[in-house]
Amino acid sequence: MTEILREAEQDVVEGPEDYFTGKATIRANFSREDPSRVTGAIVSFEPGARTAWHSHPLGQTLIVTEGVGWTQVEGGEKLEFHEGDVLLCPRDKKHWHGATPDAAMTHIAIQEALDGTNVVWGEKVTDEEYLSAAAKTD
């Protein structure tokens, strides 16, 4: 039987301060029953909000539903993305993502768990890292 998680019944929580800078909210956080390894959520970032550095053992897919954001893989260029874009974050590579300073952003995050772990959190992205170098837009 299909289960529907109605919007009015979905929990909305603040992004934990240890893992987010600025205001981010997490809604519809879900995980599928075994043998599935899929987990996901809808995450909304206010302008300037972003995740800490983190990695996913099996990668992550982000479907951008609103706004403009930035992302960066450790050692790589900062990239800009927009509503309608899909980000394919690599497995086991530290990265961050969030809104730009001037625009909010919402994405659907989908990832798989490996041995019960779907994310490994690291240190926060500093203001200097976040604001350094203009984001590549193409």
mmCIF file with all atom_site columns, N, CA, C and O in Angstrom, residues 93-117:
data_model
loop_
_atom_site.group_PDB
_atom_site.id
_atom_site.type_symbol
_atom_site.label_atom_id
_atom_site.label_alt_id
_atom_site.label_comp_id
_atom_site.label_asym_id
_atom_site.label_entity_id
_atom_site.label_seq_id
_atom_site.pdbx_PDB_ins_code
_atom_site.Cartn_x
_atom_site.Cartn_y
_atom_site.Cartn_z
_atom_site.occupancy
_atom_site.B_iso_or_equiv
_atom_site.pdbx_formal_charge
_atom_site.auth_seq_id
_atom_site.auth_comp_id
_atom_site.auth_asym_id
_atom_site.auth_atom_id
_atom_site.pdbx_PDB_model_num
ATOM 1   N N  . LYS A 1 93  ? 33.187 12.482 -0.710 1.00 0.00 ? 93  LYS A N  1
ATOM 2   C CA . LYS A 1 93  ? 33.933 13.726 -0.936 1.00 0.00 ? 93  LYS A CA 1
ATOM 3   C C  . LYS A 1 93  ? 33.322 14.822 -0.069 1.00 0.00 ? 93  LYS A C  1
ATOM 4   O O  . LYS A 1 93  ? 32.111 15.067 -0.120 1.00 0.00 ? 93  LYS A O  1
ATOM 5   N N  . LYS A 1 94  ? 34.166 15.485 0.731  1.00 0.00 ? 94  LYS A N  1
ATOM 6   C CA . LYS A 1 94  ? 33.669 16.580 1.558  1.00 0.00 ? 94  LYS A CA 1
ATOM 7   C C  . LYS A 1 94  ? 33.147 17.698 0.666  1.00 0.00 ? 94  LYS A C  1
ATOM 8   O O  . LYS A 1 94  ? 33.797 18.071 -0.316 1.00 0.00 ? 94  LYS A O  1
ATOM 9   N N  . HIS A 1 95  ? 31.978 18.214 1.011  1.00 0.00 ? 95  HIS A N  1
ATOM 10  C CA . HIS A 1 95  ? 31.378 19.299 0.259  1.00 0.00 ? 95  HIS A CA 1
ATOM 11  C C  . HIS A 1 95  ? 30.437 20.070 1.186  1.00 0.00 ? 95  HIS A C  1
ATOM 12  O O  . HIS A 1 95  ? 30.180 19.658 2.312  1.00 0.00 ? 95  HIS A O  1
ATOM 13  N N  . TRP A 1 96  ? 29.953 21.193 0.707  1.00 0.00 ? 96  TRP A N  1
ATOM 14  C CA . TRP A 1 96  ? 28.923 21.958 1.406  1.00 0.00 ? 96  TRP A CA 1
ATOM 15  C C  . TRP A 1 96  ? 27.985 22.526 0.360  1.00 0.00 ? 96  TRP A C  1
ATOM 16  O O  . TRP A 1 96  ? 28.306 22.597 -0.820 1.00 0.00 ? 96  TRP A O  1
ATOM 17  N N  . HIS A 1 97  ? 26.796 22.943 0.810  1.00 0.00 ? 97  HIS A N  1
ATOM 18  C CA . HIS A 1 97  ? 25.850 23.619 -0.069 1.00 0.00 ? 97  HIS A CA 1
ATOM 19  C C  . HIS A 1 97  ? 24.953 24.498 0.782  1.00 0.00 ? 97  HIS A C  1
ATOM 20  O O  . HIS A 1 97  ? 24.782 24.267 1.982  1.00 0.00 ? 97  HIS A O  1
ATOM 21  N N  . GLY A 1 98  ? 24.408 25.531 0.150  1.00 0.00 ? 98  GLY A N  1
ATOM 22  C CA . GLY A 1 98  ? 23.518 26.436 0.866  1.00 0.00 ? 98  GLY A CA 1
ATOM 23  C C  . GLY A 1 98  ? 23.045 27.550 -0.040 1.00 0.00 ? 98  GLY A C  1
ATOM 24  O O  . GLY A 1 98  ? 23.298 27.544 -1.254 1.00 0.00 ? 98  GLY A O  1
ATOM 25  N N  . ALA A 1 99  ? 22.348 28.504 0.552  1.00 0.00 ? 99  ALA A N  1
ATOM 26  C CA . ALA A 1 99  ? 21.834 29.651 -0.181 1.00 0.00 ? 99  ALA A CA 1
ATOM 27  C C  . ALA A 1 99  ? 22.952 30.653 -0.444 1.00 0.00 ? 99  ALA A C  1
ATOM 28  O O  . ALA A 1 99  ? 23.994 30.627 0.215  1.00 0.00 ? 99  ALA A O  1
ATOM 29  N N  . THR A 1 100 ? 22.724 31.545 -1.392 1.00 0.00 ? 100 THR A N  1
ATOM 30  C CA . THR A 1 100 ? 23.646 32.660 -1.599 1.00 0.00 ? 100 THR A CA 1
ATOM 31  C C  . THR A 1 100 ? 23.336 33.721 -0.548 1.00 0.00 ? 100 THR A C  1
ATOM 32  O O  . THR A 1 100 ? 22.310 33.652 0.136  1.00 0.00 ? 100 THR A O  1
ATOM 33  N N  . PRO A 1 101 ? 24.196 34.724 -0.406 1.00 0.00 ? 101 PRO A N  1
ATOM 34  C CA . PRO A 1 101 ? 23.933 35.761 0.601  1.00 0.00 ? 101 PRO A CA 1
ATOM 35  C C  . PRO A 1 101 ? 22.640 36.537 0.352  1.00 0.00 ? 101 PRO A C  1
ATOM 36  O O  . PRO A 1 101 ? 22.055 37.074 1.292  1.00 0.00 ? 101 PRO A O  1
ATOM 37  N N  . ASP A 1 102 ? 22.183 36.589 -0.912 1.00 0.00 ? 102 ASP A N  1
ATOM 38  C CA . ASP A 1 102 ? 21.047 37.441 -1.262 1.00 0.00 ? 102 ASP A CA 1
ATOM 39  C C  . ASP A 1 102 ? 19.769 36.696 -1.616 1.00 0.00 ? 102 ASP A C  1
ATOM 40  O O  . ASP A 1 102 ? 18.756 37.330 -1.902 1.00 0.00 ? 102 ASP A O  1
ATOM 41  N N  . ALA A 1 103 ? 19.795 35.364 -1.640 1.00 0.00 ? 103 ALA A N  1
ATOM 42  C CA . ALA A 1 103 ? 18.614 34.611 -2.060 1.00 0.00 ? 103 ALA A CA 1
ATOM 43  C C  . ALA A 1 103 ? 18.453 33.352 -1.212 1.00 0.00 ? 103 ALA A C  1
ATOM 44  O O  . ALA A 1 103 ? 19.428 32.695 -0.878 1.00 0.00 ? 103 ALA A O  1
ATOM 45  N N  . ALA A 1 104 ? 17.216 33.037 -0.889 1.00 0.00 ? 104 ALA A N  1
ATOM 46  C CA . ALA A 1 104 ? 16.915 31.786 -0.206 1.00 0.00 ? 104 ALA A CA 1
ATOM 47  C C  . ALA A 1 104 ? 16.993 30.645 -1.212 1.00 0.00 ? 104 ALA A C  1
ATOM 48  O O  . ALA A 1 104 ? 17.029 30.856 -2.431 1.00 0.00 ? 104 ALA A O  1
ATOM 49  N N  . MET A 1 105 ? 17.021 29.401 -0.702 1.00 0.00 ? 105 MET A N  1
ATOM 50  C CA . MET A 1 105 ? 17.108 28.237 -1.578 1.00 0.00 ? 105 MET A CA 1
ATOM 51  C C  . MET A 1 105 ? 16.489 27.043 -0.861 1.00 0.00 ? 105 MET A C  1
ATOM 52  O O  . MET A 1 105 ? 16.652 26.879 0.347  1.00 0.00 ? 105 MET A O  1
ATOM 53  N N  . THR A 1 106 ? 15.763 26.219 -1.610 1.00 0.00 ? 106 THR A N  1
ATOM 54  C CA . THR A 1 106 ? 15.206 24.970 -1.082 1.00 0.00 ? 106 THR A CA 1
ATOM 55  C C  . THR A 1 106 ? 15.587 23.840 -2.019 1.00 0.00 ? 106 THR A C  1
ATOM 56  O O  . THR A 1 106 ? 15.547 23.995 -3.241 1.00 0.00 ? 106 THR A O  1
ATOM 57  N N  . HIS A 1 107 ? 15.966 22.709 -1.424 1.00 0.00 ? 107 HIS A N  1
ATOM 58  C CA . HIS A 1 107 ? 16.236 21.523 -2.230 1.00 0.00 ? 107 HIS A CA 1
ATOM 59  C C  . HIS A 1 107 ? 15.677 20.282 -1.556 1.00 0.00 ? 107 HIS A C  1
ATOM 60  O O  . HIS A 1 107 ? 15.464 20.250 -0.352 1.00 0.00 ? 107 HIS A O  1
ATOM 61  N N  . ILE A 1 108 ? 15.426 19.288 -2.369 1.00 0.00 ? 108 ILE A N  1
ATOM 62  C CA . ILE A 1 108 ? 15.110 17.948 -1.887 1.00 0.00 ? 108 ILE A CA 1
ATOM 63  C C  . ILE A 1 108 ? 16.426 17.197 -1.878 1.00 0.00 ? 108 ILE A C  1
ATOM 64  O O  . ILE A 1 108 ? 17.142 17.184 -2.892 1.00 0.00 ? 108 ILE A O  1
ATOM 65  N N  . ALA A 1 109 ? 16.771 16.623 -0.737 1.00 0.00 ? 109 ALA A N  1
ATOM 66  C CA . ALA A 1 109 ? 18.024 15.879 -0.594 1.00 0.00 ? 109 ALA A CA 1
ATOM 67  C C  . ALA A 1 109 ? 17.706 14.390 -0.513 1.00 0.00 ? 109 ALA A C  1
ATOM 68  O O  . ALA A 1 109 ? 16.867 13.979 0.290  1.00 0.00 ? 109 ALA A O  1
ATOM 69  N N  . ILE A 1 110 ? 18.381 13.603 -1.342 1.00 0.00 ? 110 ILE A N  1
ATOM 70  C CA . ILE A 1 110 ? 18.186 12.156 -1.351 1.00 0.00 ? 110 ILE A CA 1
ATOM 71  C C  . ILE A 1 110 ? 19.565 11.508 -1.282 1.00 0.00 ? 110 ILE A C  1
ATOM 72  O O  . ILE A 1 110 ? 20.463 11.863 -2.054 1.00 0.00 ? 110 ILE A O  1
ATOM 73  N N  . GLN A 1 111 ? 19.710 10.577 -0.355 1.00 0.00 ? 111 GLN A N  1
ATOM 74  C CA . GLN A 1 111 ? 20.962 9.860  -0.223 1.00 0.00 ? 111 GLN A CA 1
ATOM 75  C C  . GLN A 1 111 ? 20.680 8.460  0.298  1.00 0.00 ? 111 GLN A C  1
ATOM 76  O O  . GLN A 1 111 ? 19.589 8.178  0.756  1.00 0.00 ? 111 GLN A O  1
ATOM 77  N N  . GLU A 1 112 ? 21.677 7.585  0.187  1.00 0.00 ? 112 GLU A N  1
ATOM 78  C CA . GLU A 1 112 ? 21.550 6.223  0.694  1.00 0.00 ? 112 GLU A CA 1
ATOM 79  C C  . GLU A 1 112 ? 22.461 6.055  1.906  1.00 0.00 ? 112 GLU A C  1
ATOM 80  O O  . GLU A 1 112 ? 23.522 6.680  1.992  1.00 0.00 ? 112 GLU A O  1
ATOM 81  N N  . ALA A 1 113 ? 22.043 5.185  2.798  1.00 0.00 ? 113 ALA A N  1
ATOM 82  C CA . ALA A 1 113 ? 22.857 4.859  3.962  1.00 0.00 ? 113 ALA A CA 1
ATOM 83  C C  . ALA A 1 113 ? 23.721 3.640  3.656  1.00 0.00 ? 113 ALA A C  1
ATOM 84  O O  . ALA A 1 113 ? 23.283 2.719  2.969  1.00 0.00 ? 113 ALA A O  1
ATOM 85  N N  . LEU A 1 114 ? 24.929 3.650  4.150  1.00 0.00 ? 114 LEU A N  1
ATOM 86  C CA . LEU A 1 114 ? 25.829 2.507  4.057  1.00 0.00 ? 114 LEU A CA 1
ATOM 87  C C  . LEU A 1 114 ? 26.155 2.089  5.478  1.00 0.00 ? 114 LEU A C  1
ATOM 88  O O  . LEU A 1 114 ? 26.666 2.906  6.259  1.00 0.00 ? 114 LEU A O  1
ATOM 89  N N  . ASP A 1 115 ? 25.809 0.888  5.834  1.00 0.00 ? 115 ASP A N  1
ATOM 90  C CA . ASP A 1 115 ? 25.998 0.401  7.208  1.00 0.00 ? 115 ASP A CA 1
ATOM 91  C C  . ASP A 1 115 ? 25.351 1.348  8.219  1.00 0.00 ? 115 ASP A C  1
ATOM 92  O O  . ASP A 1 115 ? 25.914 1.642  9.274  1.00 0.00 ? 115 ASP A O  1
ATOM 93  N N  . GLY A 1 116 ? 24.170 1.880  7.855  1.00 0.00 ? 116 GLY A N  1
ATOM 94  C CA . GLY A 1 116 ? 23.409 2.731  8.759  1.00 0.00 ? 116 GLY A CA 1
ATOM 95  C C  . GLY A 1 116 ? 23.807 4.201  8.760  1.00 0.00 ? 116 GLY A C  1
ATOM 96  O O  . GLY A 1 116 ? 23.205 5.000  9.473  1.00 0.00 ? 116 GLY A O  1
ATOM 97  N N  . THR A 1 117 ? 24.808 4.583  7.975  1.00 0.00 ? 117 THR A N  1
ATOM 98  C CA . THR A 1 117 ? 25.282 5.971  7.954  1.00 0.00 ? 117 THR A CA 1
ATOM 99  C C  . THR A 1 117 ? 24.998 6.602  6.599  1.00 0.00 ? 117 THR A C  1
ATOM 100 O O  . THR A 1 117 ? 25.405 6.061  5.569  1.00 0.00 ? 117 THR A O  1
#
